[in-house]
Every structure is written in structure tokens, then in C-alpha cells.
N, CA, C and O atoms as CSV, one atom per row, in Angstrom:
chain,resi,resn,atom,element,x,y,z
A,1,MET,N,N,102.875,94.258,88.917
A,1,MET,CA,C,104.121,95.016,88.921
A,1,MET,C,C,104.031,96.103,87.850
A,1,MET,O,O,103.663,95.824,86.709
A,2,ARG,N,N,104.362,97.323,88.213
A,2,ARG,CA,C,104.343,98.436,87.262
A,2,ARG,C,C,105.490,98.292,86.273
A,2,ARG,O,O,106.485,97.629,86.565
A,3,GLY,N,N,105.355,98.913,85.101
A,3,GLY,CA,C,106.382,98.841,84.075
A,3,GLY,C,C,107.719,99.363,84.541
A,3,GLY,O,O,108.752,98.778,84.214
A,4,ASP,N,N,107.733,100.462,85.307
A,4,ASP,CA,C,109.014,101.012,85.763
A,4,ASP,C,C,109.700,100.096,86.760
A,4,ASP,O,O,110.929,100.094,86.842
A,5,GLU,N,N,108.933,99.310,87.529
A,5,GLU,CA,C,109.544,98.355,88.443
A,5,GLU,C,C,110.211,97.216,87.680
A,5,GLU,O,O,111.252,96.707,88.096
A,6,ARG,N,N,109.601,96.814,86.549
A,6,ARG,CA,C,110.209,95.756,85.724
A,6,ARG,C,C,111.512,96.237,85.100
A,6,ARG,O,O,112.416,95.436,84.862
A,7,ASP,N,N,111.617,97.536,84.833
A,7,ASP,CA,C,112.796,98.090,84.182
A,7,ASP,C,C,113.924,98.406,85.159
A,7,ASP,O,O,115.018,98.779,84.735
A,8,ALA,N,N,113.676,98.264,86.460
A,8,ALA,CA,C,114.691,98.580,87.460
A,8,ALA,C,C,115.875,97.625,87.333
A,8,ALA,O,O,115.712,96.445,87.024
A,9,LEU,N,N,117.050,98.155,87.575
A,9,LEU,CA,C,118.285,97.368,87.559
A,9,LEU,C,C,118.799,97.266,88.990
A,9,LEU,O,O,118.782,98.246,89.734
A,10,SER,N,N,119.252,96.084,89.367
A,10,SER,CA,C,119.786,95.866,90.710
A,10,SER,C,C,121.209,95.333,90.609
A,10,SER,O,O,121.553,94.595,89.686
A,11,HIS,N,N,122.021,95.721,91.575
A,11,HIS,CA,C,123.401,95.248,91.642
A,11,HIS,C,C,123.832,95.322,93.098
A,11,HIS,O,O,123.440,96.244,93.813
A,12,SER,N,N,124.620,94.375,93.538
A,12,SER,CA,C,125.139,94.363,94.908
A,12,SER,C,C,126.635,94.110,94.872
A,12,SER,O,O,127.149,93.450,93.968
A,13,GLU,N,N,127.324,94.647,95.873
A,13,GLU,CA,C,128.760,94.394,96.022
A,13,GLU,C,C,129.146,94.576,97.474
A,13,GLU,O,O,128.383,95.117,98.274
A,14,ARG,N,N,130.348,94.114,97.804
A,14,ARG,CA,C,130.859,94.205,99.178
A,14,ARG,C,C,132.071,95.119,99.221
A,14,ARG,O,O,132.842,95.216,98.267
A,15,TYR,N,N,132.212,95.783,100.354
A,15,TYR,CA,C,133.399,96.567,100.662
A,15,TYR,C,C,133.710,96.291,102.123
A,15,TYR,O,O,132.969,96.715,103.011
A,16,GLN,N,N,134.803,95.581,102.375
A,16,GLN,CA,C,135.161,95.134,103.721
A,16,GLN,C,C,133.960,94.418,104.321
A,16,GLN,O,O,133.462,93.464,103.723
A,17,GLU,N,N,133.475,94.852,105.493
A,17,GLU,CA,C,132.328,94.162,106.103
A,17,GLU,C,C,130.990,94.752,105.669
A,17,GLU,O,O,129.942,94.320,106.150
A,18,TRP,N,N,131.012,95.729,104.770
A,18,TRP,CA,C,129.802,96.412,104.317
A,18,TRP,C,C,129.277,95.823,103.013
A,18,TRP,O,O,130.041,95.302,102.201
A,19,GLU,N,N,127.974,95.913,102.828
A,19,GLU,CA,C,127.322,95.500,101.581
A,19,GLU,C,C,126.614,96.712,100.989
A,19,GLU,O,O,125.952,97.463,101.705
A,20,PHE,N,N,126.755,96.896,99.696
A,20,PHE,CA,C,126.064,97.967,98.984
A,20,PHE,C,C,125.055,97.315,98.036
A,20,PHE,O,O,125.415,96.446,97.242
A,21,HIS,N,N,123.811,97.729,98.122
A,21,HIS,CA,C,122.753,97.209,97.253
A,21,HIS,C,C,122.206,98.383,96.445
A,21,HIS,O,O,121.599,99.301,96.996
A,22,TYR,N,N,122.427,98.339,95.144
A,22,TYR,CA,C,122.014,99.416,94.253
A,22,TYR,C,C,120.711,99.043,93.554
A,22,TYR,O,O,120.498,97.890,93.180
A,23,ARG,N,N,119.859,100.026,93.389
A,23,ARG,CA,C,118.623,99.865,92.609
A,23,ARG,C,C,118.502,101.099,91.727
A,23,ARG,O,O,118.362,102.220,92.216
A,24,LEU,N,N,118.556,100.875,90.434
A,24,LEU,CA,C,118.544,101.974,89.465
A,24,LEU,C,C,117.281,101.937,88.625
A,24,LEU,O,O,116.759,100.874,88.290
A,25,MET,N,N,116.810,103.124,88.298
A,25,MET,CA,C,115.619,103.272,87.464
A,25,MET,C,C,115.979,104.135,86.264
A,25,MET,O,O,116.466,105.254,86.427
A,26,PRO,N,N,115.742,103.619,85.051
A,26,PRO,CA,C,115.978,104.458,83.873
A,26,PRO,C,C,114.857,105.482,83.717
A,26,PRO,O,O,113.700,105.210,84.035
A,27,ALA,N,N,115.221,106.655,83.226
A,27,ALA,CA,C,114.258,107.698,82.872
A,27,ALA,C,C,114.414,107.925,81.371
A,27,ALA,O,O,115.121,108.844,80.957
A,28,PRO,N,N,113.760,107.094,80.547
A,28,PRO,CA,C,113.969,107.152,79.096
A,28,PRO,C,C,113.748,108.535,78.491
A,28,PRO,O,O,114.462,108.928,77.568
A,29,ALA,N,N,112.772,109.269,78.998
A,29,ALA,CA,C,112.491,110.599,78.439
A,29,ALA,C,C,113.680,111.537,78.618
A,29,ALA,O,O,113.888,112.442,77.810
A,30,LEU,N,N,114.453,111.322,79.671
A,30,LEU,CA,C,115.622,112.174,79.946
A,30,LEU,C,C,116.929,111.497,79.565
A,30,LEU,O,O,117.989,112.120,79.630
A,31,ALA,N,N,116.868,110.237,79.171
A,31,ALA,CA,C,118.052,109.434,78.837
A,31,ALA,C,C,119.039,109.414,79.999
A,31,ALA,O,O,120.245,109.564,79.804
A,32,THR,N,N,118.512,109.225,81.218
A,32,THR,CA,C,119.353,109.174,82.417
A,32,THR,C,C,118.909,108.025,83.316
A,32,THR,O,O,117.867,107.407,83.097
A,33,PHE,N,N,119.725,107.756,84.331
A,33,PHE,CA,C,119.427,106.775,85.364
A,33,PHE,C,C,119.484,107.461,86.716
A,33,PHE,O,O,120.371,108.277,86.968
A,34,SER,N,N,118.550,107.135,87.577
A,34,SER,CA,C,118.611,107.567,88.959
A,34,SER,C,C,118.384,106.330,89.814
A,34,SER,O,O,118.135,105.248,89.281
A,35,GLY,N,N,118.465,106.473,91.115
A,35,GLY,CA,C,118.270,105.309,91.961
A,35,GLY,C,C,118.780,105.531,93.359
A,35,GLY,O,O,119.005,106.665,93.782
A,36,THR,N,N,118.963,104.433,94.079
A,36,THR,CA,C,119.408,104.488,95.466
A,36,THR,C,C,120.419,103.379,95.743
A,36,THR,O,O,120.540,102.408,94.996
A,37,ALA,N,N,121.130,103.563,96.836
A,37,ALA,CA,C,122.026,102.529,97.356
A,37,ALA,C,C,121.683,102.324,98.817
A,37,ALA,O,O,121.571,103.285,99.579
A,38,GLN,N,N,121.518,101.074,99.205
A,38,GLN,CA,C,121.358,100.744,100.610
A,38,GLN,C,C,122.700,100.253,101.118
A,38,GLN,O,O,123.385,99.472,100.457
A,39,ILE,N,N,123.063,100.719,102.294
A,39,ILE,CA,C,124.299,100.285,102.937
A,39,ILE,C,C,123.901,99.370,104.085
A,39,ILE,O,O,123.127,99.749,104.965
A,40,ARG,N,N,124.439,98.168,104.060
A,40,ARG,CA,C,124.120,97.163,105.079
A,40,ARG,C,C,125.398,96.556,105.630
A,40,ARG,O,O,126.447,96.546,104.985
A,41,ARG,N,N,125.268,96.054,106.839
A,41,ARG,CA,C,126.357,95.275,107.445
A,41,ARG,C,C,125.707,94.175,108.262
A,41,ARG,O,O,124.849,94.430,109.107
A,42,GLU,N,N,126.130,92.946,107.995
A,42,GLU,CA,C,125.589,91.766,108.671
A,42,GLU,C,C,124.066,91.732,108.566
A,42,GLU,O,O,123.376,91.376,109.521
A,43,GLY,N,N,123.550,92.107,107.392
A,43,GLY,CA,C,122.114,92.060,107.142
A,43,GLY,C,C,121.328,93.242,107.677
A,43,GLY,O,O,120.156,93.398,107.335
A,44,GLU,N,N,121.935,94.076,108.501
A,44,GLU,CA,C,121.244,95.242,109.059
A,44,GLU,C,C,121.414,96.449,108.145
A,44,GLU,O,O,122.525,96.759,107.713
A,45,ARG,N,N,120.321,97.117,107.857
A,45,ARG,CA,C,120.348,98.296,106.990
A,45,ARG,C,C,120.738,99.523,107.808
A,45,ARG,O,O,120.120,99.823,108.829
A,46,TYR,N,N,121.770,100.227,107.348
A,46,TYR,CA,C,122.270,101.402,108.051
A,46,TYR,C,C,121.855,102.711,107.396
A,46,TYR,O,O,121.603,103.697,108.088
A,47,CYS,N,N,121.781,102.729,106.077
A,47,CYS,CA,C,121.560,103.989,105.383
A,47,CYS,C,C,121.055,103.708,103.970
A,47,CYS,O,O,121.343,102.660,103.392
A,48,GLU,N,N,120.295,104.660,103.424
A,48,GLU,CA,C,119.908,104.597,102.018
A,48,GLU,C,C,120.228,105.952,101.403
A,48,GLU,O,O,119.780,106.991,101.888
A,49,LEU,N,N,121.001,105.927,100.340
A,49,LEU,CA,C,121.449,107.146,99.679
A,49,LEU,C,C,120.885,107.229,98.268
A,49,LEU,O,O,120.862,106.221,97.562
A,50,PRO,N,N,120.429,108.404,97.838
A,50,PRO,CA,C,119.933,108.551,96.467
A,50,PRO,C,C,121.037,109.008,95.526
A,50,PRO,O,O,122.043,109.567,95.961
A,51,VAL,N,N,120.841,108.767,94.227
A,51,VAL,CA,C,121.696,109.395,93.223
A,51,VAL,C,C,121.339,110.877,93.271
A,51,VAL,O,O,120.201,111.246,92.979
A,52,PHE,N,N,122.281,111.719,93.630
A,52,PHE,CA,C,121.957,113.142,93.754
A,52,PHE,C,C,121.980,113.861,92.419
A,52,PHE,O,O,121.493,114.987,92.315
A,53,GLU,N,N,122.533,113.234,91.407
A,53,GLU,CA,C,122.538,113.808,90.060
A,53,GLU,C,C,122.379,112.669,89.060
A,53,GLU,O,O,123.295,111.859,88.916
A,54,PRO,N,N,121.233,112.578,88.357
A,54,PRO,CA,C,121.036,111.486,87.398
A,54,PRO,C,C,122.195,111.401,86.401
A,54,PRO,O,O,122.736,112.414,85.957
A,55,GLN,N,N,122.556,110.160,86.066
A,55,GLN,CA,C,123.691,109.902,85.184
A,55,GLN,C,C,123.210,109.354,83.846
A,55,GLN,O,O,122.078,108.886,83.723
A,56,ARG,N,N,124.091,109.417,82.841
A,56,ARG,CA,C,123.741,108.987,81.481
A,56,ARG,C,C,123.654,107.476,81.308
A,56,ARG,O,O,123.017,106.996,80.371
A,57,ASN,N,N,124.295,106.715,82.215
A,57,ASN,CA,C,124.191,105.257,82.095
A,57,ASN,C,C,124.243,104.613,83.477
A,57,ASN,O,O,124.582,105.256,84.471
A,58,ALA,N,N,123.898,103.326,83.514
A,58,ALA,CA,C,123.816,102.609,84.783
A,58,ALA,C,C,125.172,102.514,85.475
A,58,ALA,O,O,125.243,102.660,86.695
A,59,LEU,N,N,126.241,102.275,84.733
A,59,LEU,CA,C,127.569,102.160,85.350
A,59,LEU,C,C,127.997,103.461,86.013
A,59,LEU,O,O,128.570,103.444,87.102
A,60,ALA,N,N,127.726,104.578,85.370
A,60,ALA,CA,C,128.066,105.876,85.970
A,60,ALA,C,C,127.247,106.106,87.237
A,60,ALA,O,O,127.757,106.665,88.208
A,61,SER,N,N,125.987,105.682,87.238
A,61,SER,CA,C,125.153,105.816,88.438
A,61,SER,C,C,125.698,104.959,89.572
A,61,SER,O,O,125.743,105.406,90.718
A,62,ILE,N,N,126.110,103.737,89.268
A,62,ILE,CA,C,126.681,102.865,90.297
A,62,ILE,C,C,127.989,103.454,90.824
A,62,ILE,O,O,128.230,103.438,92.031
A,63,ASP,N,N,128.826,103.968,89.942
A,63,ASP,CA,C,130.081,104.595,90.382
A,63,ASP,C,C,129.807,105.755,91.331
A,63,ASP,O,O,130.475,105.891,92.356
A,64,LEU,N,N,128.832,106.588,90.997
A,64,LEU,CA,C,128.487,107.726,91.841
A,64,LEU,C,C,127.946,107.257,93.188
A,64,LEU,O,O,128.330,107.786,94.231
A,65,LEU,N,N,127.067,106.279,93.172
A,65,LEU,CA,C,126.532,105.742,94.420
A,65,LEU,C,C,127.626,105.099,95.262
A,65,LEU,O,O,127.630,105.251,96.483
A,66,ARG,N,N,128.557,104.383,94.630
A,66,ARG,CA,C,129.666,103.766,95.350
A,66,ARG,C,C,130.495,104.835,96.069
A,66,ARG,O,O,130.860,104.664,97.232
A,67,GLU,N,N,130.789,105.935,95.372
A,67,GLU,CA,C,131.533,107.043,95.990
A,67,GLU,C,C,130.785,107.589,97.200
A,67,GLU,O,O,131.393,107.864,98.234
A,68,GLN,N,N,129.469,107.748,97.075
A,68,GLN,CA,C,128.666,108.247,98.188
A,68,GLN,C,C,128.685,107.257,99.358
A,68,GLN,O,O,128.774,107.669,100.514
A,69,CYS,N,N,128.602,105.964,99.067
A,69,CYS,CA,C,128.642,104.944,100.116
A,69,CYS,C,C,129.983,104.972,100.846
A,69,CYS,O,O,130.027,104.930,102.075
A,70,LEU,N,N,131.063,105.041,100.093
A,70,LEU,CA,C,132.398,105.070,100.711
A,70,LEU,C,C,132.582,106.330,101.549
A,70,LEU,O,O,133.196,106.275,102.615
A,71,ALA,N,N,132.063,107.455,101.088
A,71,ALA,CA,C,132.140,108.695,101.867
A,71,ALA,C,C,131.334,108.561,103.156
A,71,ALA,O,O,131.771,109.021,104.211
A,72,TRP,N,N,130.165,107.936,103.079
A,72,TRP,CA,C,129.344,107.739,104.271
A,72,TRP,C,C,130.077,106.866,105.288
A,72,TRP,O,O,130.092,107.170,106.480
A,73,ILE,N,N,130.689,105.771,104.803
A,73,ILE,CA,C,131.445,104.885,105.699
A,73,ILE,C,C,132.626,105.642,106.301
A,73,ILE,O,O,132.908,105.505,107.491
A,74,GLY,N,N,133.320,106.443,105.482
A,74,GLY,CA,C,134.453,107.226,105.975
A,74,GLY,C,C,134.037,108.213,107.048
A,74,GLY,O,O,134.733,108.362,108.052
A,75,SER,N,N,132.911,108.892,106.853
A,75,SER,CA,C,132.465,109.866,107.858
A,75,SER,C,C,132.010,109.159,109.131
A,75,SER,O,O,132.183,109.679,110.233
A,76,ARG,N,N,131.438,107.992,108.976
A,76,ARG,CA,C,131.020,107.206,110.150
A,76,ARG,C,C,132.240,106.752,110.935
A,76,ARG,O,O,132.245,106.810,112.165
A,77,SER,N,N,133.271,106.300,110.235
A,77,SER,CA,C,134.504,105.870,110.894
A,77,SER,C,C,135.184,107.037,111.588
A,77,SER,O,O,135.693,106.892,112.700
A,78,ALA,N,N,135.194,108.195,110.936
A,78,ALA,CA,C,135.825,109.378,111.533
A,78,ALA,C,C,135.100,109.800,112.802
A,78,ALA,O,O,135.743,110.219,113.766
A,79,ALA,N,N,133.779,109.700,112.822
A,79,ALA,CA,C,133.004,110.075,114.003
A,79,ALA,C,C,133.223,109.075,115.142
A,79,ALA,O,O,133.200,109.453,116.314
A,80,ALA,N,N,133.434,107.804,114.799
A,80,ALA,CA,C,133.627,106.755,115.802
A,80,ALA,C,C,135.031,106.801,116.396
A,80,ALA,O,O,135.236,106.400,117.542
A,81,ASP,N,N,135.993,107.286,115.623
A,81,ASP,CA,C,137.382,107.342,116.077
A,81,ASP,C,C,137.851,108.792,116.131
A,81,ASP,O,O,138.512,109.258,115.202
A,82,PRO,N,N,137.516,109.524,117.217
A,82,PRO,CA,C,137.948,110.916,117.283
A,82,PRO,C,C,139.480,110.992,117.314
A,82,PRO,O,O,140.137,110.078,117.812
A,83,PRO,N,N,140.036,112.063,116.790
A,83,PRO,CA,C,141.496,112.189,116.756
A,83,PRO,C,C,142.075,112.236,118.171
A,83,PRO,O,O,141.477,112.791,119.092
A,84,THR,N,N,143.239,111.644,118.309
A,84,THR,CA,C,143.918,111.694,119.600
A,84,THR,C,C,145.051,112.715,119.499
A,84,THR,O,O,145.688,112.865,118.457
A,85,PHE,N,N,145.275,113.392,120.587
A,85,PHE,CA,C,146.331,114.411,120.629
A,85,PHE,C,C,147.375,113.974,121.630
A,85,PHE,O,O,147.055,113.481,122.711
A,86,SER,N,N,148.605,114.158,121.265
A,86,SER,CA,C,149.676,113.811,122.188
A,86,SER,C,C,150.265,115.100,122.764
A,86,SER,O,O,150.447,116.088,122.053
A,87,ALA,N,N,150.548,115.071,124.013
A,87,ALA,CA,C,151.153,116.226,124.676
A,87,ALA,C,C,152.656,116.202,124.429
A,87,ALA,O,O,153.333,115.223,124.744
A,88,SER,N,N,153.160,117.272,123.872
A,88,SER,CA,C,154.596,117.321,123.605
A,88,SER,C,C,155.253,118.330,124.472
A,88,SER,O,O,156.467,118.517,124.391
């Protein structure tokens, strides 16, 4: 196992029927964290999102990834449920 793999931080959480699995890597030279979030439902992997802007700490990286995951779920829901129009 490489040194950077040993330093990786992992965290998982649930949102409704979705699971978010975070994997963060510190970049000591830059004093930042980057990483990815996998979005899963019922064990099936749907998407993997990167931290698009490295953050100063692990909690900020998780918060940013969580926002990206929720936005992805929201856009998926919006695409699945097109707006209905009523004739007046």
C-alpha cells in the first residue's frame, strides 16, 4: 500500500434511499484535501463526483461533496419527473 493510500480518509452517510461514500486525500504540500464521492443506491453505484476545488480541511471537503451529491440527486429527480402543465 502506498503512503498516500494509508493517509486517505473515508466516510459514508445516507440520504433517503441514497448512500454517499467519501474518500479524501490530504495534499500536505498545499495544506488541502481533495477526493471523491460515490453515490449508490441499494448497493449499485450511480455516479462518482470529484472535489472540484480542494478544501482546507476534511469536513469542508465532505460538505462540498455532500452539496454536489444532493445537486446530482436533485437534477436526476427533475429529469425523471418532467413538469406537468394544466390547461386553464
